[in-house]
Structure formats: structure tokens, C-alpha cells
Coordinates of C-alpha atoms in Angstrom, one line a residue:
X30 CA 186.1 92.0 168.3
X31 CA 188.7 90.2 166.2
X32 CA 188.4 86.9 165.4
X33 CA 191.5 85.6 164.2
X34 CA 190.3 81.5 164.9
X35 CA 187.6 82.3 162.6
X36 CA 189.9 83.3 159.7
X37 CA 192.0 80.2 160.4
X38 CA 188.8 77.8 160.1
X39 CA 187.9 79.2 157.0
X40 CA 191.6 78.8 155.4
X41 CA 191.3 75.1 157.1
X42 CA 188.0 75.0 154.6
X43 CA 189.8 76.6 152.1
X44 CA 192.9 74.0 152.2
X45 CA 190.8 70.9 152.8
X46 CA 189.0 71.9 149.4
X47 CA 192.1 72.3 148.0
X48 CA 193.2 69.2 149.6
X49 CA 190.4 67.1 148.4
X50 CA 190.4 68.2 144.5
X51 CA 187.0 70.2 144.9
X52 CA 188.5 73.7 144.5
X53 CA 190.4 71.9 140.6
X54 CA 187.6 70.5 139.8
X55 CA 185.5 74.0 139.7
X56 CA 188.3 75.9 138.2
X57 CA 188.0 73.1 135.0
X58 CA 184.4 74.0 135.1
X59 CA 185.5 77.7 134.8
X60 CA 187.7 76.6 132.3
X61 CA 184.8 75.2 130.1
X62 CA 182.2 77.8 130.8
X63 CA 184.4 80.5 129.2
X64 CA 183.7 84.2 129.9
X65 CA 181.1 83.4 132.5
X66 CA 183.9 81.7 134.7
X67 CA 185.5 85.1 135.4
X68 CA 181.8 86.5 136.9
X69 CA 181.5 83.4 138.9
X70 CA 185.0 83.4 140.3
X71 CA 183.7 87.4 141.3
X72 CA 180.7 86.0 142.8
X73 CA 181.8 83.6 144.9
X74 CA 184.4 85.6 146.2
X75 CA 181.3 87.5 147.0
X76 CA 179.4 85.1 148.2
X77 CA 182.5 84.1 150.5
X78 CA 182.8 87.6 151.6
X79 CA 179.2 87.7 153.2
X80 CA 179.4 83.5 154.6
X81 CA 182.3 85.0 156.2
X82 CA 180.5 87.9 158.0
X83 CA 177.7 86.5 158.8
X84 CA 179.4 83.5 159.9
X85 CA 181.1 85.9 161.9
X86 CA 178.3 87.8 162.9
X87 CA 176.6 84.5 164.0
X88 CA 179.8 82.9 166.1
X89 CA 180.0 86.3 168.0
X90 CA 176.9 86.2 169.7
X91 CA 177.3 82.4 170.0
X92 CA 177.6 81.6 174.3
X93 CA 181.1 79.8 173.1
X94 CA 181.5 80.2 169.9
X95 CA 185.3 78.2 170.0
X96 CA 183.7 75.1 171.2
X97 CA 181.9 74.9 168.2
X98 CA 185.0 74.3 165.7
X99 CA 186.0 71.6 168.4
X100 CA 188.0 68.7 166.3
X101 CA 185.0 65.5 166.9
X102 CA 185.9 62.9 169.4
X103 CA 183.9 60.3 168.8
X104 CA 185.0 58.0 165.6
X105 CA 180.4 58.0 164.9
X106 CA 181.5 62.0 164.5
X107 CA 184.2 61.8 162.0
X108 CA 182.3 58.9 160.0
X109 CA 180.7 60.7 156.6
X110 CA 180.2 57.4 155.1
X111 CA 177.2 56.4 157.2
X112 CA 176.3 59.3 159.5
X113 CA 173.2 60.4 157.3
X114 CA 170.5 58.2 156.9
X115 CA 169.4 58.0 153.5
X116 CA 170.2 56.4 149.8
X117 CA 174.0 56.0 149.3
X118 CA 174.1 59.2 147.0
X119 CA 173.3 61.0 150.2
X120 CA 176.0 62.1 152.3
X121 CA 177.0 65.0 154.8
X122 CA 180.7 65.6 153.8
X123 CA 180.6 68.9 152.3
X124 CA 183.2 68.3 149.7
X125 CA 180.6 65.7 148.0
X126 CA 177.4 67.4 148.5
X127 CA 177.4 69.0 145.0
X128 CA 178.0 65.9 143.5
X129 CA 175.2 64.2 145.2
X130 CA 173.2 64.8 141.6
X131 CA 175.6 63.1 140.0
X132 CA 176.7 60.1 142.5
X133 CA 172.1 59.5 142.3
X134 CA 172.9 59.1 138.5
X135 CA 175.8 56.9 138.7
X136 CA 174.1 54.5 141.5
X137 CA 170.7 54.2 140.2
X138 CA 172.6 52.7 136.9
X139 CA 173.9 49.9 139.0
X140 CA 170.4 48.6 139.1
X141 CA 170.0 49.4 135.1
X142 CA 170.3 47.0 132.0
X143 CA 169.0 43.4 131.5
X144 CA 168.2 41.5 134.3
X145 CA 170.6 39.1 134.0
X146 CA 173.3 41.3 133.7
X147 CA 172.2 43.4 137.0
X148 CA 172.0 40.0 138.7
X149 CA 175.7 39.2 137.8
X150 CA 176.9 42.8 138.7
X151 CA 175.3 42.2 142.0
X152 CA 176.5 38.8 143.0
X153 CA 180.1 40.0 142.2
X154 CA 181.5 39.8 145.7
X155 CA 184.0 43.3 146.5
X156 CA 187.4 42.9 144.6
X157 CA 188.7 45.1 147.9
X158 CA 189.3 42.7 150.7
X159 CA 189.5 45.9 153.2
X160 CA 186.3 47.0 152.2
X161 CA 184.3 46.8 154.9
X162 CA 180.2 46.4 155.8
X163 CA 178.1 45.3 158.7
X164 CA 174.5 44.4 157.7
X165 CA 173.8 44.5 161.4
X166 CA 174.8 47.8 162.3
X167 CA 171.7 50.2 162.4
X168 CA 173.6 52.5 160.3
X169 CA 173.9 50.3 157.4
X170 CA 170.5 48.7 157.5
X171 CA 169.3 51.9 157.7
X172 CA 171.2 53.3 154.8
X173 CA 169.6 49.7 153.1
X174 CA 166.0 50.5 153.8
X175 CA 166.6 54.0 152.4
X176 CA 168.0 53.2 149.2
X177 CA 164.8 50.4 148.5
X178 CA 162.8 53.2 148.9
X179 CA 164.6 55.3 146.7
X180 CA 165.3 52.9 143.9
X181 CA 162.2 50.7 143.1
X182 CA 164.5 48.6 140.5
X183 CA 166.8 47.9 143.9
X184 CA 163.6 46.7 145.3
X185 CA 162.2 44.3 142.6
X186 CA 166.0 42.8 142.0
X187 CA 166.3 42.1 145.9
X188 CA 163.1 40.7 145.8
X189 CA 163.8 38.7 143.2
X190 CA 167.7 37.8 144.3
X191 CA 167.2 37.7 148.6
X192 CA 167.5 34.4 149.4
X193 CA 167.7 32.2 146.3
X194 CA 170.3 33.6 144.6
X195 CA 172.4 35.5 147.3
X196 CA 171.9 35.9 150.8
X197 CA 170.8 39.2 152.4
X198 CA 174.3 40.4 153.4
X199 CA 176.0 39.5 150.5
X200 CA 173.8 41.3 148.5
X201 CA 173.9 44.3 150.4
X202 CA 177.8 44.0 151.1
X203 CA 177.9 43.7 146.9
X204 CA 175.4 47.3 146.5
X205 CA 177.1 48.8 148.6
X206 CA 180.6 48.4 147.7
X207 CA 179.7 48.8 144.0
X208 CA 178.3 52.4 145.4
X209 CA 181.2 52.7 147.1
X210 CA 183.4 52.8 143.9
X211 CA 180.8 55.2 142.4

């Protein structure tokens, strides 16, 4: 059975990696690694080869196996800013999901230093006028919750902050646009 569509969503993966820098971004790893690049490149063509057949494997015996590379239709479906509920290094667009390590180091430092310099950094309102956060949606005071829970220093600074220094949403409008520009 010949599944052309399947070829064509994986060259849409292929081109949105592309696209989005991902696919540069390994190749300077390569780069940097040296000899070891060349056996990696190998193995992930490898590794591409079996996704591929057993993605294709999967799809086949799938009831309708076209309805599930369906563009989404609802905006909550295209969303990868808030759609996974969890600290702000968390997400579910699979361009960034391995450099979710790296966007947990970066955040967590927005709560690190002296405490009077972590207070400024958080009162600084967003420099980006179009930048844009609803304390009230569930989304984002869900996304709120989670990152307290995950960074005890986010805790004891809203504690400390929440309301004499800054109101709630300001303070989380200010964390979450300085994550933002991580």
C-alpha cells in the first residue's frame, strides 16, 4: 500500500525544521563534535528510516489514518504557548522540546541573584506592548501554579512581592514575559 501523504508529512517535518532553525542548529553541533558528527548524521538517518516505517506501519492499520494529519481548527489547537500545563520551560512544540533543559536553566535564573535585584527584574513591566497575558484565563493561572511549584525561589519572591510591591497580575504578566524572551 503506498503512502505517498505520509512521505509528504514527513518532508512538511522536514521543512518546518528547516524552517524554524532546528535542523542549523544540530548541524553546528556536528560541526563542534568533530568526527562523531558524521556517525550521528548516519544514525539519525537511521533512526529516521525506522520512525518512518513504523510510523508507517502504525498509520496503515489506523481506521483513518488521513484524518489524523488534519491541519487543527480550533486556535486552543494551534496554540503551543499555553496548551501544556506546566512550568514555562515546558512546552509541546516539538521544535523546542530539546531545548526544554536549557529554557529550565535560563528561567530558573530569572528568580537568581540578590533580592533586590530579582525584585527590580520582576517589577519591570514588558518593553513589548503586543505582548500579551490573561491572569484569568485557566491556561495561564495554571501555567502560574505550575511554575511555583517548580521554582521554590518564584514562590518565596511572590510571597514576598504579591500585593505590597506589585499586584498579582503584574507580577505574573512581568514572569511571564521575561520567560517569554528566554
Amino acid at each position: 500500500r503506498e503512502m505517498n501523504w505520509l512521505k509528504q508529512a514527513v518532508s512538511s517535518v522536514e521543512a518546518k525544521l528547516q524552517e524554524t532553525g532546528v535542523t542549523q542548529k544540530l548541524a553546528d553541533v556536528g560541526e563542534k563534535i568533530g568526527p562523531a558528527a558524521s556517525v550521528a548524521s548516519s544514525n539519525a538517518r537511521s533512526l529516521m528510516s525506522a520512525f518512518s516505517t513504523t510510523i508507517e506501519a502504525s498509520l496503515a492499520a489506523a481506521p483513518n489514518p488521513k484524518a489524523l494529519l488534519n491541519e487543527p481548527t480550533k486556535k486552543s489547537d494551534r496554540d503551543v504557548s499555553f496548551d501544556t500545563v506546566g512550568p514555562p520551560w515546558i512546552t509541546s512544540h516539538l521544535g523546542l522540546k530539546a531545548f526544554e533543559a536549557d529554557m529550565k536553566m535560563s528561567i530558573l535564573k530569572i528568580t537568581e541573584g540578590e533580592l533586590d535585584d530579582v525584585r527590580r527584574r520582576l517589577r519591570e513591566s514588558p518593553g513589548d506592548e503586543s505582548f500579551e497575558f490573561d491572569f484569568m484565563e485557566p491556561g495561564c493561572t495554571a501555567r502560574a501554579m505550575a511554575a511555583l511549584q517548580a521554582d521554590p525561589r518564584l514562590q518565596e519572591l511572590r510571597h514576598k512581592m504579591v500585593p505590597s510591591l506589585i499586584n498579582e497580575e503584574a507580577f505574573w504578566r512581568n514572569y511571564f514575559y521575561k520567560c517569554d524572551l528566554v
